[in-house]
Coordinates of C-alpha atoms in Angstrom, one line a residue:
E15 CA -8.1 64.0 104.8
T16 CA -10.2 66.2 102.6
Y17 CA -10.2 66.1 98.6
E18 CA -11.7 68.1 95.9
V19 CA -13.0 66.2 92.8
T20 CA -15.0 67.3 89.6
L21 CA -17.7 64.9 88.5
I22 CA -19.6 65.0 85.2
R23 CA -23.3 64.6 85.6
R24 CA -24.8 61.6 83.6
P25 CA -28.2 61.5 82.2
K26 CA -30.7 59.7 84.5
L27 CA -32.4 56.5 83.1
Y28 CA -35.8 57.7 84.0
D29 CA -37.7 61.0 83.8
G30 CA -40.2 60.7 86.7
D31 CA -40.1 60.3 90.5
V32 CA -42.4 60.6 93.4
G33 CA -40.4 63.5 95.4
V34 CA -39.0 61.7 98.3
A35 CA -35.5 61.7 99.5
L36 CA -34.3 58.3 101.3
A37 CA -31.9 57.9 103.9
P38 CA -30.3 54.8 105.4
V39 CA -30.7 54.4 109.1
L40 CA -29.5 52.5 112.0
T41 CA -31.8 53.6 115.2
P42 CA -32.8 52.3 118.6
G43 CA -35.7 50.1 118.6
G44 CA -36.6 47.3 116.5
K45 CA -34.4 44.4 115.0
A46 CA -30.8 43.1 115.8
G47 CA -30.0 43.7 119.5
G48 CA -32.1 46.9 120.0
K49 CA -31.3 48.5 116.6
R50 CA -33.5 48.8 113.6
Q51 CA -31.8 48.9 110.2
G52 CA -33.8 50.0 107.0
I53 CA -34.7 53.0 105.0
K54 CA -36.5 56.1 106.1
I55 CA -38.2 59.0 104.2
G56 CA -35.7 61.7 104.8
D57 CA -37.7 64.4 103.2
V58 CA -40.6 64.8 101.1
V59 CA -40.8 67.6 98.3
P60 CA -43.4 70.1 98.7
G61 CA -45.9 69.9 95.9
D62 CA -44.7 66.5 94.4
A63 CA -46.7 63.1 94.3
A64 CA -45.8 62.1 98.0
A65 CA -46.6 65.3 99.7
A66 CA -49.7 65.7 97.5
S67 CA -50.9 62.1 98.9
G68 CA -51.1 63.3 102.4
V69 CA -49.9 60.0 103.5
V70 CA -46.3 59.9 103.1
V71 CA -44.3 62.2 105.7
P72 CA -40.7 62.4 106.9
E73 CA -39.4 59.9 109.1
D74 CA -41.6 57.2 107.8
W75 CA -40.0 53.7 107.2
L76 CA -40.1 52.5 103.6
L77 CA -40.9 48.8 103.9
A78 CA -41.5 48.0 100.1
V79 CA -42.0 49.3 96.4
E80 CA -44.3 47.6 94.2
G81 CA -44.6 44.6 96.6
Q82 CA -40.6 44.2 96.6
S83 CA -39.3 44.5 100.2
V84 CA -36.5 47.1 100.6
D85 CA -35.1 45.3 103.6
G86 CA -31.3 44.9 102.9
M87 CA -31.2 47.5 100.0
S88 CA -29.2 50.5 100.1
A89 CA -31.1 53.8 99.9
Q90 CA -30.0 54.3 96.2
Q91 CA -31.2 50.8 95.2
A92 CA -34.6 51.8 96.8
A93 CA -34.6 55.2 95.2
G94 CA -34.2 53.3 91.9
L95 CA -37.5 51.6 92.4
L96 CA -39.3 54.7 92.7
E97 CA -38.1 55.9 89.4
G98 CA -39.8 55.2 86.3
P99 CA -41.6 57.0 83.2
A100 CA -43.3 60.2 84.3
G101 CA -47.1 59.6 84.7
T102 CA -46.8 56.0 85.6
P103 CA -48.0 54.7 89.0
V104 CA -45.8 53.1 91.7
T105 CA -47.1 51.7 95.0
L106 CA -45.3 52.3 98.4
K107 CA -45.6 50.3 101.4
G108 CA -44.5 52.4 104.6
Q109 CA -45.0 52.7 108.5
H110 CA -45.5 55.7 110.4
G111 CA -42.6 55.9 112.9
D112 CA -41.4 52.8 114.7
Q113 CA -44.7 51.6 116.2
G114 CA -47.2 53.5 113.9
E115 CA -49.7 52.1 111.4
T116 CA -48.6 50.4 108.2
Y117 CA -50.0 51.9 104.8
E118 CA -49.9 51.5 100.9
V119 CA -50.4 54.4 98.7
T120 CA -50.1 54.5 94.9
L121 CA -48.4 57.5 93.6
I122 CA -48.2 58.9 89.8
R123 CA -44.6 59.8 89.1
R124 CA -44.3 63.4 88.1
P125 CA -41.6 64.8 85.7
K126 CA -38.3 65.3 87.5
L127 CA -36.9 68.8 88.0
Y128 CA -33.5 68.0 86.6
D129 CA -32.2 65.3 83.9
G130 CA -28.7 64.5 85.6
D131 CA -26.9 63.4 88.7
V132 CA -23.4 62.0 89.6
G133 CA -24.7 59.0 91.3
V134 CA -24.5 59.3 95.0
A135 CA -27.2 59.2 97.6
L136 CA -26.7 61.7 100.5
A137 CA -27.8 61.1 103.9
P138 CA -28.2 64.0 106.6
V139 CA -26.4 62.5 110.1
L140 CA -26.0 63.4 113.6
T141 CA -23.1 61.6 115.1
P142 CA -20.8 61.7 118.0
G143 CA -17.4 63.5 117.6
G144 CA -17.5 66.9 116.2
K145 CA -19.3 70.2 116.9
A146 CA -22.1 71.2 119.3
G147 CA -21.6 69.2 122.3
G148 CA -19.6 66.2 120.8
K149 CA -22.2 65.7 117.9
R150 CA -21.4 66.5 114.3
Q151 CA -24.1 67.3 111.9
G152 CA -23.7 67.2 108.4
I153 CA -24.2 65.4 105.2
K154 CA -22.5 62.0 104.3
I155 CA -22.4 60.1 101.1
G156 CA -24.9 57.3 101.8
D157 CA -24.1 55.3 98.8
V158 CA -22.3 55.4 95.4
V159 CA -23.8 54.0 92.2
P160 CA -21.4 51.5 90.6
G161 CA -20.4 52.6 87.2
D162 CA -21.5 56.3 87.7
A163 CA -19.3 59.4 88.0
A164 CA -18.6 59.3 91.5
A165 CA -17.6 55.8 91.5
A166 CA -15.5 56.1 88.3
S167 CA -13.7 59.1 90.1
G168 CA -12.3 56.3 92.5
V169 CA -12.2 59.1 95.2
V170 CA -15.8 59.3 96.5
V171 CA -17.0 56.4 98.8
P172 CA -19.8 55.8 101.1
E173 CA -19.4 57.3 104.5
D174 CA -17.4 60.4 103.1
W175 CA -18.4 63.7 104.5
L176 CA -19.9 66.1 101.9
L177 CA -18.3 69.6 102.7
A178 CA -19.0 71.7 99.7
V179 CA -20.6 71.5 96.2

């Protein structure tokens, strides 16, 4: 069933971030019966702090922020750890690929390009069932922030497909 909902952007709590998009994943190789659960760097914003570091790249695993493990967190919770006042440092621990080396890098949060959102984390996906040889490509709602506009709508829930904005 498809639906259309209008959400009101609410002010973000912080004015700085490091320019990464996070995605929850379950992929072959790692924990729990051949699967690895965790949070990957889905994208790095060109020119922002993570990209400028030359260390953080898409497909890296995010392991910890400021010494706090992100194991068991949603992508939205982990993203919240990356946010803070513009100009302040934040330390990330990551791993290049499934077997790659781990690293720690301290980034300086830069001013965000926008000041509001609707409280959802988006995740690019390729799953069985749909287009292109039995696979469906698109964007799913990865997480909904409790108490924010999407959650308050009572309509938007994790795992929904985003069809249009």
